[in-house]
Short mmCIF file of C-alpha atoms in Angstrom, two decimals:
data_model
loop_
_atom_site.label_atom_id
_atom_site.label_comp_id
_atom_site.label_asym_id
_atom_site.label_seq_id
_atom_site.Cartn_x
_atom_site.Cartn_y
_atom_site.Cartn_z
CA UNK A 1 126.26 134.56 90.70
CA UNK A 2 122.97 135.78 88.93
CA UNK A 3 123.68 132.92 86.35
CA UNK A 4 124.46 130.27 89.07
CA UNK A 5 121.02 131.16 90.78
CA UNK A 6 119.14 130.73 87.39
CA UNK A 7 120.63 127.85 86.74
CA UNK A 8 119.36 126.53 90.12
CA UNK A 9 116.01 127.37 89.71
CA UNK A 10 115.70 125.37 86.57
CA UNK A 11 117.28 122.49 87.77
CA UNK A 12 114.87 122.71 90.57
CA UNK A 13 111.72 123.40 88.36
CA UNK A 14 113.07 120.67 86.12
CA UNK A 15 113.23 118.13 89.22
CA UNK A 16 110.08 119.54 90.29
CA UNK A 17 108.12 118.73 86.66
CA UNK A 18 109.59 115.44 86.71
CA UNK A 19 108.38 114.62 89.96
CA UNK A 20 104.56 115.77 89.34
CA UNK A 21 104.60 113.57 85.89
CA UNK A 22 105.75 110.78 88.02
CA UNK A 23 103.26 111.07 90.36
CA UNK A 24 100.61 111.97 88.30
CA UNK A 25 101.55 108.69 86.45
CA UNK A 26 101.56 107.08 89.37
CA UNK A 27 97.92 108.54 90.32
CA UNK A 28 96.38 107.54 87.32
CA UNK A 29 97.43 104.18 87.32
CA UNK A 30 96.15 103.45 91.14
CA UNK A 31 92.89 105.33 90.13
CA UNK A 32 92.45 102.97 86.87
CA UNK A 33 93.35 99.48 89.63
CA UNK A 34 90.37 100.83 91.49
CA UNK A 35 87.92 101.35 88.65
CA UNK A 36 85.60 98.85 88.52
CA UNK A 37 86.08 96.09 85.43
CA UNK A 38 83.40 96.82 82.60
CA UNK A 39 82.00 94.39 80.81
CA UNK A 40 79.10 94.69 78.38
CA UNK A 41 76.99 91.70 76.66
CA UNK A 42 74.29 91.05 74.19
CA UNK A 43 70.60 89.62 75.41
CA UNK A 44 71.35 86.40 74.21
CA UNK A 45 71.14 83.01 76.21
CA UNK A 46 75.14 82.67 75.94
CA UNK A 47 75.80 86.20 77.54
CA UNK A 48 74.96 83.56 80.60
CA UNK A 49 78.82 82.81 81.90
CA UNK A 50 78.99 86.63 82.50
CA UNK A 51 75.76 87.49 84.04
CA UNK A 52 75.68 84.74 86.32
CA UNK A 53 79.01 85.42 87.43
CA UNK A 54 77.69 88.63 88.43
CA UNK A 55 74.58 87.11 89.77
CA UNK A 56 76.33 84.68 92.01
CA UNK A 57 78.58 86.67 93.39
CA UNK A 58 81.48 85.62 92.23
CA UNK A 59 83.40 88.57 90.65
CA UNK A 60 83.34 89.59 94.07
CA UNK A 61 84.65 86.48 95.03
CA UNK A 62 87.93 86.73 92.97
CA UNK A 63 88.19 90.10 94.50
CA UNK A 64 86.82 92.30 91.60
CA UNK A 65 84.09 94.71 91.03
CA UNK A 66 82.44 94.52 87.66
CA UNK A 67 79.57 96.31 85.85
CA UNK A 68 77.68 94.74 83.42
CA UNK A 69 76.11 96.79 80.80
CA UNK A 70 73.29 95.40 77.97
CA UNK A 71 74.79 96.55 74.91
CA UNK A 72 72.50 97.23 71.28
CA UNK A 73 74.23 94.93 68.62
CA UNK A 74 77.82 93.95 68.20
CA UNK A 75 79.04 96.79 66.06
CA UNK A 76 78.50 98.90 69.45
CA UNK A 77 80.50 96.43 71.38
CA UNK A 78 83.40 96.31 68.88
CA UNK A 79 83.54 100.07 69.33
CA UNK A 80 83.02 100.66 73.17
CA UNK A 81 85.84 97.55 73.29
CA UNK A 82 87.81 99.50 71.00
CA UNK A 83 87.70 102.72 72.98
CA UNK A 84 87.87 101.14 76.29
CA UNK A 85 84.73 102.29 76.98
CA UNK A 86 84.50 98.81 77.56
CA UNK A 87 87.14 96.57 79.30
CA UNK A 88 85.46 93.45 77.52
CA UNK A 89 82.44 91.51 76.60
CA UNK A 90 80.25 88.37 75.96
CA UNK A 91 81.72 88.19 71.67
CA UNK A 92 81.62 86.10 68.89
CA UNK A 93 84.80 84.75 68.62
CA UNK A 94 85.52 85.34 65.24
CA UNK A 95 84.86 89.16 65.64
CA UNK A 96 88.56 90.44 66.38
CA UNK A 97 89.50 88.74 63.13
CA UNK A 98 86.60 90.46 61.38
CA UNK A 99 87.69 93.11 62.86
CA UNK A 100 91.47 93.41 62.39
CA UNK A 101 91.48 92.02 59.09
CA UNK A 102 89.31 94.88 57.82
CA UNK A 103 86.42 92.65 57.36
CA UNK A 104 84.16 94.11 60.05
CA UNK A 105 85.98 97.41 60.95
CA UNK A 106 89.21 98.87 60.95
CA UNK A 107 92.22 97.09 59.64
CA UNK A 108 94.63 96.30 62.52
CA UNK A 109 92.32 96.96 65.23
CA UNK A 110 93.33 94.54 68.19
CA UNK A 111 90.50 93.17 70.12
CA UNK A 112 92.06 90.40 72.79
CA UNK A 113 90.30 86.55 73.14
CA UNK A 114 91.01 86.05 76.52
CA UNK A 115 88.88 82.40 77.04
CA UNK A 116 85.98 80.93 75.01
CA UNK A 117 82.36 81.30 76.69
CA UNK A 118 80.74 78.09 74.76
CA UNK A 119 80.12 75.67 72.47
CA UNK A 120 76.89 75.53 70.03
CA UNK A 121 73.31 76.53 70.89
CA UNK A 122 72.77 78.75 67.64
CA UNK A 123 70.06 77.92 64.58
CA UNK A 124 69.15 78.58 61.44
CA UNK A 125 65.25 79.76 61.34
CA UNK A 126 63.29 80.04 58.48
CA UNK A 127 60.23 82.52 57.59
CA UNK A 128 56.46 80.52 57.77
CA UNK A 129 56.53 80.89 54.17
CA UNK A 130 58.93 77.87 54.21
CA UNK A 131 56.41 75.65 56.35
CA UNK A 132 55.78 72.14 54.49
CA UNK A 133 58.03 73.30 52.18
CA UNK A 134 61.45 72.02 53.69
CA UNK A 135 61.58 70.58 57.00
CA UNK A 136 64.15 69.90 59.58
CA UNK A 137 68.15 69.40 58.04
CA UNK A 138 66.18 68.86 55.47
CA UNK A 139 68.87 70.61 53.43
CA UNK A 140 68.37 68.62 49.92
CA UNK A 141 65.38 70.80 49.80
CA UNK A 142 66.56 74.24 50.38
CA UNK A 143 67.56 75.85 47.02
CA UNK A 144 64.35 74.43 45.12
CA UNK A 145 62.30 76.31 47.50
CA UNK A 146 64.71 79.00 47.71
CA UNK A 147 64.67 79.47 43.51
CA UNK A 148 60.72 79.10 43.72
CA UNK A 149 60.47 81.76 46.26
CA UNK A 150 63.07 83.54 44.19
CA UNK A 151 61.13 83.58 40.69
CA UNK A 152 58.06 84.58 42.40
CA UNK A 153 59.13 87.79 44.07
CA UNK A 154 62.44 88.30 42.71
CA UNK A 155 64.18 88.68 46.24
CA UNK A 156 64.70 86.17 49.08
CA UNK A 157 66.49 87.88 52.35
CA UNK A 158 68.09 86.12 55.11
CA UNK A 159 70.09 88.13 57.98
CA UNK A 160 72.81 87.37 60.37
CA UNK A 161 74.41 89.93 63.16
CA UNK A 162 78.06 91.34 62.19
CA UNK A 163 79.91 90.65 58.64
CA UNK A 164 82.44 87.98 59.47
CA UNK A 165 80.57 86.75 63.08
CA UNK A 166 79.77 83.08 64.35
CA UNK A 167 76.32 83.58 62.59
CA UNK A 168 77.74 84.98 59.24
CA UNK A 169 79.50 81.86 59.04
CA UNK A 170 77.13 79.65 60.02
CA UNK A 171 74.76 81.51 57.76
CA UNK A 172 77.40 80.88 54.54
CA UNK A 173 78.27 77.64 55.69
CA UNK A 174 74.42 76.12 55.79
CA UNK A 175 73.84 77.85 52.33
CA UNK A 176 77.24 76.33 51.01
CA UNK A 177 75.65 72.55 52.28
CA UNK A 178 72.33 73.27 51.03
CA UNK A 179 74.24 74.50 47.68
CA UNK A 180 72.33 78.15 47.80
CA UNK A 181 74.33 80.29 45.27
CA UNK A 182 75.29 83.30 47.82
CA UNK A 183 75.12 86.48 45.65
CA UNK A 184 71.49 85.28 44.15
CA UNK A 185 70.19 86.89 48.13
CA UNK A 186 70.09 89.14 49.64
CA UNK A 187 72.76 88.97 53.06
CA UNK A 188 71.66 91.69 56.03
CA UNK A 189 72.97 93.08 59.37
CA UNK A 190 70.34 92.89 62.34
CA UNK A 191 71.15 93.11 65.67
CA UNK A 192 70.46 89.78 67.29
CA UNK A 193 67.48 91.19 70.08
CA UNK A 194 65.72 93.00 66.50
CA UNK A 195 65.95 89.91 64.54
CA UNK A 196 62.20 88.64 65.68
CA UNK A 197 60.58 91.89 65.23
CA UNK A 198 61.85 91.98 61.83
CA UNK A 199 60.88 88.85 60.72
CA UNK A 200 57.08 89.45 61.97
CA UNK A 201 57.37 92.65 59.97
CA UNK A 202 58.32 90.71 56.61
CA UNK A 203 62.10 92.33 56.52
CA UNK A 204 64.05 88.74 55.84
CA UNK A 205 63.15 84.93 54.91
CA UNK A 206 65.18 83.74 57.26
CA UNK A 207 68.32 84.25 60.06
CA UNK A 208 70.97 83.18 61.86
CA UNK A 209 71.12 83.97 65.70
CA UNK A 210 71.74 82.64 69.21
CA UNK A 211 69.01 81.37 71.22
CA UNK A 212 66.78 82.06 72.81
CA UNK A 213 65.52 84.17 69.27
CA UNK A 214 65.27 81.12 67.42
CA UNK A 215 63.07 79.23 70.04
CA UNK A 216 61.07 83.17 70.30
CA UNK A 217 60.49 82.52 67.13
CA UNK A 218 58.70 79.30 67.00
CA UNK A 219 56.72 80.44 70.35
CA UNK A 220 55.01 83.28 68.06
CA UNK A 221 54.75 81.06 65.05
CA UNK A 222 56.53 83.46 62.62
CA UNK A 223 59.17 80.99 62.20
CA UNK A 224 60.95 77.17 62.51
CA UNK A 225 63.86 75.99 63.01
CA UNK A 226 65.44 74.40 60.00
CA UNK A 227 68.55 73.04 61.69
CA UNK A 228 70.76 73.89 64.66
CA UNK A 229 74.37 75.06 64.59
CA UNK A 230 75.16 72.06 66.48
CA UNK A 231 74.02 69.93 63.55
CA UNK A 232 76.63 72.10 60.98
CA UNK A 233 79.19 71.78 63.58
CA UNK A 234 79.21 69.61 66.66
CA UNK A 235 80.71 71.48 69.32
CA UNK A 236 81.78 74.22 67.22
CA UNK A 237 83.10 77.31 69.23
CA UNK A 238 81.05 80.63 69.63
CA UNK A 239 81.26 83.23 72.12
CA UNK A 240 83.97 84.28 73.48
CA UNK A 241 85.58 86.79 76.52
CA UNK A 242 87.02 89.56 74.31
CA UNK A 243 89.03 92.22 75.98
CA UNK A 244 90.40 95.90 75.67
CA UNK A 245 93.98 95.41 74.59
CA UNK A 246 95.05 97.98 77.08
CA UNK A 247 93.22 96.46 79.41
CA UNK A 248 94.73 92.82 79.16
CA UNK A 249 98.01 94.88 79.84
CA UNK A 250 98.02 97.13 82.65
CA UNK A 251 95.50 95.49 84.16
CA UNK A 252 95.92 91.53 84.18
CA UNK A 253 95.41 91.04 87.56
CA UNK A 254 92.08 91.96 87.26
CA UNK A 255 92.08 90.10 84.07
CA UNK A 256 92.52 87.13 85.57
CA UNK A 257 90.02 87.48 88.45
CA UNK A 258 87.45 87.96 86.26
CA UNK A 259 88.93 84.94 84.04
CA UNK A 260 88.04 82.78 87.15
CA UNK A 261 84.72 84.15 88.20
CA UNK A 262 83.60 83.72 84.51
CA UNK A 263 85.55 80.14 84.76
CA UNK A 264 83.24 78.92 87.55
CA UNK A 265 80.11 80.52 85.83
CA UNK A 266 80.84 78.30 82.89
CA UNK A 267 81.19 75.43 85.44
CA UNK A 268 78.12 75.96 87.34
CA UNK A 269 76.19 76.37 84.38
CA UNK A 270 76.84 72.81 83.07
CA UNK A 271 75.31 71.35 85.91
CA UNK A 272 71.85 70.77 84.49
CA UNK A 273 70.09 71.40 88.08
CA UNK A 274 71.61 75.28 87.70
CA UNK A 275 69.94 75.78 84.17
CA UNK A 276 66.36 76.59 85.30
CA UNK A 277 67.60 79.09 87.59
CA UNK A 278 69.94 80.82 85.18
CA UNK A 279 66.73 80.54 82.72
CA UNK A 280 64.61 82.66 85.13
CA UNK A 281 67.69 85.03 85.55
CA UNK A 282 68.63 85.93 82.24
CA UNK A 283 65.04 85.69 81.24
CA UNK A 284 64.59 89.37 82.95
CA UNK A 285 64.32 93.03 81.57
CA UNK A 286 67.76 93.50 82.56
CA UNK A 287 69.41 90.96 81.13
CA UNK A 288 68.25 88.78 77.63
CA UNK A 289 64.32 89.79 78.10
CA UNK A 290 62.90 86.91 76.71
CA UNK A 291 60.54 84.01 78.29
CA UNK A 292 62.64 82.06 80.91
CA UNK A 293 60.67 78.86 79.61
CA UNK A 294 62.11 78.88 76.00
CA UNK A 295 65.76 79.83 77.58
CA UNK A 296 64.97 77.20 80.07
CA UNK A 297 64.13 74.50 76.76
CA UNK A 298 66.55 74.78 74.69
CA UNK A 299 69.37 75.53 77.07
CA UNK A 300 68.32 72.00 78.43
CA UNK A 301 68.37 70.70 74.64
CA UNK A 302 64.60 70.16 73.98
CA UNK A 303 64.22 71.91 70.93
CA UNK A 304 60.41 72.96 69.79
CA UNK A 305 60.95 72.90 66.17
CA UNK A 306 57.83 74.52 65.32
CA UNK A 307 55.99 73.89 61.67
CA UNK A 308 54.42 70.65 63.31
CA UNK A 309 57.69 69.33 63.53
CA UNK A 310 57.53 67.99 66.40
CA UNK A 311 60.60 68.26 69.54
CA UNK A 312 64.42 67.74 68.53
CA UNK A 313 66.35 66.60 72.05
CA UNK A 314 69.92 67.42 72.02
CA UNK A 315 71.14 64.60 74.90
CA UNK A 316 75.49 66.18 74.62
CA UNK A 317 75.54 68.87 72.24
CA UNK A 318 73.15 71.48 73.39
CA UNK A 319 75.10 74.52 74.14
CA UNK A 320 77.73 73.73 76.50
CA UNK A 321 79.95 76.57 78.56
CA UNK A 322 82.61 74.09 79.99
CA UNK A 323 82.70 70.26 78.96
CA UNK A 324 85.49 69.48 81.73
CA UNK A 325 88.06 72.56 80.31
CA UNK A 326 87.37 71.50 76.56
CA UNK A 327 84.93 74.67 75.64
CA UNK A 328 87.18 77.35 77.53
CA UNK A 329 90.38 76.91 75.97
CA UNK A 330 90.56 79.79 73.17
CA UNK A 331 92.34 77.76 70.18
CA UNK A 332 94.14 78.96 67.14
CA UNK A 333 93.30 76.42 64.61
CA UNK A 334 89.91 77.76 65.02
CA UNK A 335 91.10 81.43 64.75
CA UNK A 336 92.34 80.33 61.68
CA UNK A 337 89.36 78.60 60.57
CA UNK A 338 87.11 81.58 60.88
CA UNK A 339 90.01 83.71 58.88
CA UNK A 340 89.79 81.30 56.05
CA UNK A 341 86.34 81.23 55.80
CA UNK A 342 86.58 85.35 54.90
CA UNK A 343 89.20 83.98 51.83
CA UNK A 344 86.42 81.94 50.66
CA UNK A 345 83.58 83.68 50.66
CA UNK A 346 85.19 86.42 49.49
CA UNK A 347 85.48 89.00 52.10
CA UNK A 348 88.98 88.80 51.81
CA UNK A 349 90.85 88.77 48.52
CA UNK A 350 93.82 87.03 49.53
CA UNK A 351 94.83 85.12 52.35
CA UNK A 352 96.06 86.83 55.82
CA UNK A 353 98.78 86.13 57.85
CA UNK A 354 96.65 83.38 59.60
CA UNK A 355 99.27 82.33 62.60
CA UNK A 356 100.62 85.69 63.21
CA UNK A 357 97.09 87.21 63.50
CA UNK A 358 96.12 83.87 65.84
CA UNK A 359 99.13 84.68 67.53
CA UNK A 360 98.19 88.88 68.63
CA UNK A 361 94.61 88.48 69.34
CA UNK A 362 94.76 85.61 71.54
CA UNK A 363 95.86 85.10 75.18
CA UNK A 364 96.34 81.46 75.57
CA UNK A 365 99.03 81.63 77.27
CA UNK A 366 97.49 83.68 79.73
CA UNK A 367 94.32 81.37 79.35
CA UNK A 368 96.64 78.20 80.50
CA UNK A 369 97.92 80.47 83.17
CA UNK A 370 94.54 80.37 84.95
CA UNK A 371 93.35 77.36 83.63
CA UNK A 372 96.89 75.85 85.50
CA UNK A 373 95.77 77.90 88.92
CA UNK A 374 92.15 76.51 88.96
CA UNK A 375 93.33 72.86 87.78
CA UNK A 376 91.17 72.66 85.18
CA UNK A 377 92.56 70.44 82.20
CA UNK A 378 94.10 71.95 78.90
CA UNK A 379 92.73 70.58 75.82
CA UNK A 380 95.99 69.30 73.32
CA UNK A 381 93.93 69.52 70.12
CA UNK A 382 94.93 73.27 68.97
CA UNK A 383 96.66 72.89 65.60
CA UNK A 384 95.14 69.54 64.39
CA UNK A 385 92.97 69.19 61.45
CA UNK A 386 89.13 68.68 61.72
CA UNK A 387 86.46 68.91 59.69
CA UNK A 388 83.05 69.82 60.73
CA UNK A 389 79.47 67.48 61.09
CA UNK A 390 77.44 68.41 58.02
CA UNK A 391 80.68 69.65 55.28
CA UNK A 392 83.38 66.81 55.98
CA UNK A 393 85.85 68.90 53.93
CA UNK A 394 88.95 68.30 55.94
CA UNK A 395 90.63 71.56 57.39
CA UNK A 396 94.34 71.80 58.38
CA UNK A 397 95.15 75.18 60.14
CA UNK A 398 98.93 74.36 59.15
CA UNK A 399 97.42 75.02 55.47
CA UNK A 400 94.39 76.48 54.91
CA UNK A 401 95.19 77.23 51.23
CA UNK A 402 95.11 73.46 50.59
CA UNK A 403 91.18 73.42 52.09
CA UNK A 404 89.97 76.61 50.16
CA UNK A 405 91.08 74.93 46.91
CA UNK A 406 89.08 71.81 47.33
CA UNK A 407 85.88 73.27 49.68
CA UNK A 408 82.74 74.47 48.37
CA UNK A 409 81.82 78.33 47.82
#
């Protein structure tokens, strides 16, 4: 009888464990649905599609309450997405291949592209040092000046903002047109808001960035603009919505409420009557911290080129957040692009597994999902070879290998 009684008791404290871990499951699920969706960004004039969707109103429109946090460079992003400190963020796109490649952080760490943010608006500045020396795309004229500079003070410095990011590549790919032997600079990390403050102070000759920091630039007169990404690459993609891969998970609902506030952010902000407000918006303390007039200028594609060079309009390839669906669409051709370009300038010392890594990070089908629910068109180019403005080196993302034999280093 004794043993019969036991044997109850544990059955019954059994049943009763069970039932606590399934509630306390259950509790901690419901108490993550109601946690508000956070989302940091960097002060740059592309961080627009998720501050304005804030601004506007329209995460609470889709139902969803987010917090937007200013984050210090994107190595602290990568980690607070990583952690799921933070749900997501305004990214480069290229950064969860950095990233899970071991290029710029730990191998096999999954950040998720959930839809592209835009299209161009980045540039190549160059110190004052460089004025009358080489002007605008002017790119015949880069490695004499370079070499001059060079065998006068035996180190030349230019800086972009995360090893393998948009403006690494663009950095690498401008110094591959200009035919700038890579390992005679010097390459540095700088957090895109710093990179002003450290060119005033001497620290590099010259960096890659997203406006407005390029345009700052030319305002104080410590540097010009010595061509625009836009000019490398027409159209070429850059920031991106990158997510906690938890967070895509258990929470997609949310996911995709926030998909289509940012969605009609990115729509409203191609309307050039919307720009100047934007400008004024992200131009404050909170936000990018910058003058709303050189946001306002180059996000309308009037380009002050500074070094007497006079104004460079960009009539359809200023940066761009929608383009009718074509900007949004998170494609894995260029995945594969960007994965390449660490096999050739030798971050990577043999290839990846370029479609399978395309394949984990990003959420197009997902993407399509809410593209499909706010009828909004679905580009068919993914997959087909391009090449970009400046280096017309043809790249198939069937077969990369074929394009790093035959491309320039």
């Amino acid at each position: 009888m004794k043993k019969s009684n036991q044997q109850i008791r544990r059955t019954f404290q059994t049943i009763l464990l069970m039932v606590l871990v399934v509630f306390s499951s259950a509790f901690t699920t419901i108490t993550a649905q109601n946690d508000p969706v956070r989302l940091g960004f960097i002060p740059l004039t592309d961080c627009s599609p998720i501050v304005m969707a804030k601004e506007l109103g329209l995460f609470k429109k889709y139902g969803v309450e987010v917090v937007v946090t200013k984050e210090s460079s994107w190595a602290n992003v990568r980690d607070k997405i990583l952690t799921g400190e933070l749900d997501g963020a305004h990214c480069l796109y290229s950064m969860p291949f950095s990233v899970y490649t071991g290029v710029g952080g730990k191998a096999g760490s999954e950040m998720k592209i959930a839809m592209m943010l835009n299209v161009n608006g980045q540039a190549i500045t160059l110190s004052k040092d460089f004025c009358g020396k080489v002007g605008f795309k002017q790119m015949n004229k880069v490695t004499p000046v370079v070499a001059a500079k060079l065998k006068a003070e035996k180190e030349v410095t230019f800086a972009m903002t995360f090893p393998g990011g948009t403006h690494d590549l663009w950095l690498r790919n401008w110094m591959s047109i200009a035919g700038l032997n890579q390992k005679a600079v010097k390459i540095i990390t700088i957090p895109p808001p710093q990179m002003v403050a450290n060119m005033k102070v001497g620290n590099m000759d010259g960096f890659c960035v997203g406006e407005p920091w390029g345009g700052v630039a030319v305002k104080q007169g410590i540097g010009f603009t010595q061509v625009a990404s836009q000019d490398i690459w027409k159209d070429h993609p850059e920031k991106a919505l990158v997510v906690n891969k938890d967070f895509s998970a258990k929470r997609k609902a949310d996911l995709v409420k926030v998909m289509k506030a940012v969605m009609e952010a990115c729509i409203w902000l191609d309307n050039p009557v919307n720009r100047k407000k934007a400008a004024a918006i992200i131009g404050r303390a909170p936000y990018v911290n910058a003058p709303a007039d050189v946001i306002e200028n180059r996000l309308m594609g009037n380009y002050d080129l500074g070094c007497n060079q006079g104004t460079q309009v960009y009539a359809k390839d200023y940066m761009l957040f929608h383009k009718g669906g074509m900007v949004n669409f998170p494609r894995k051709s260029h995945a594969i692009w960007a994965m390449a370009q660490f096999v050739r300038f030798g971050y990577l010392k043999e290839a990846p597994n370029y479609a399978a890594i395309a394949d984990k990070l990003i959420l197009d089908d997902l993407y399509k999902e809410v593209a499909a629910s706010m009828k909004i068109k679905v580009p068919n180019d993914d997959m087909k070879p391009f090449a970009l403005t400046m280096d017309k080196t043809v790249f198939d993302p069937a077969n990369p290998a074929a394009y790093l034999k035959v491309v320039k280093r």
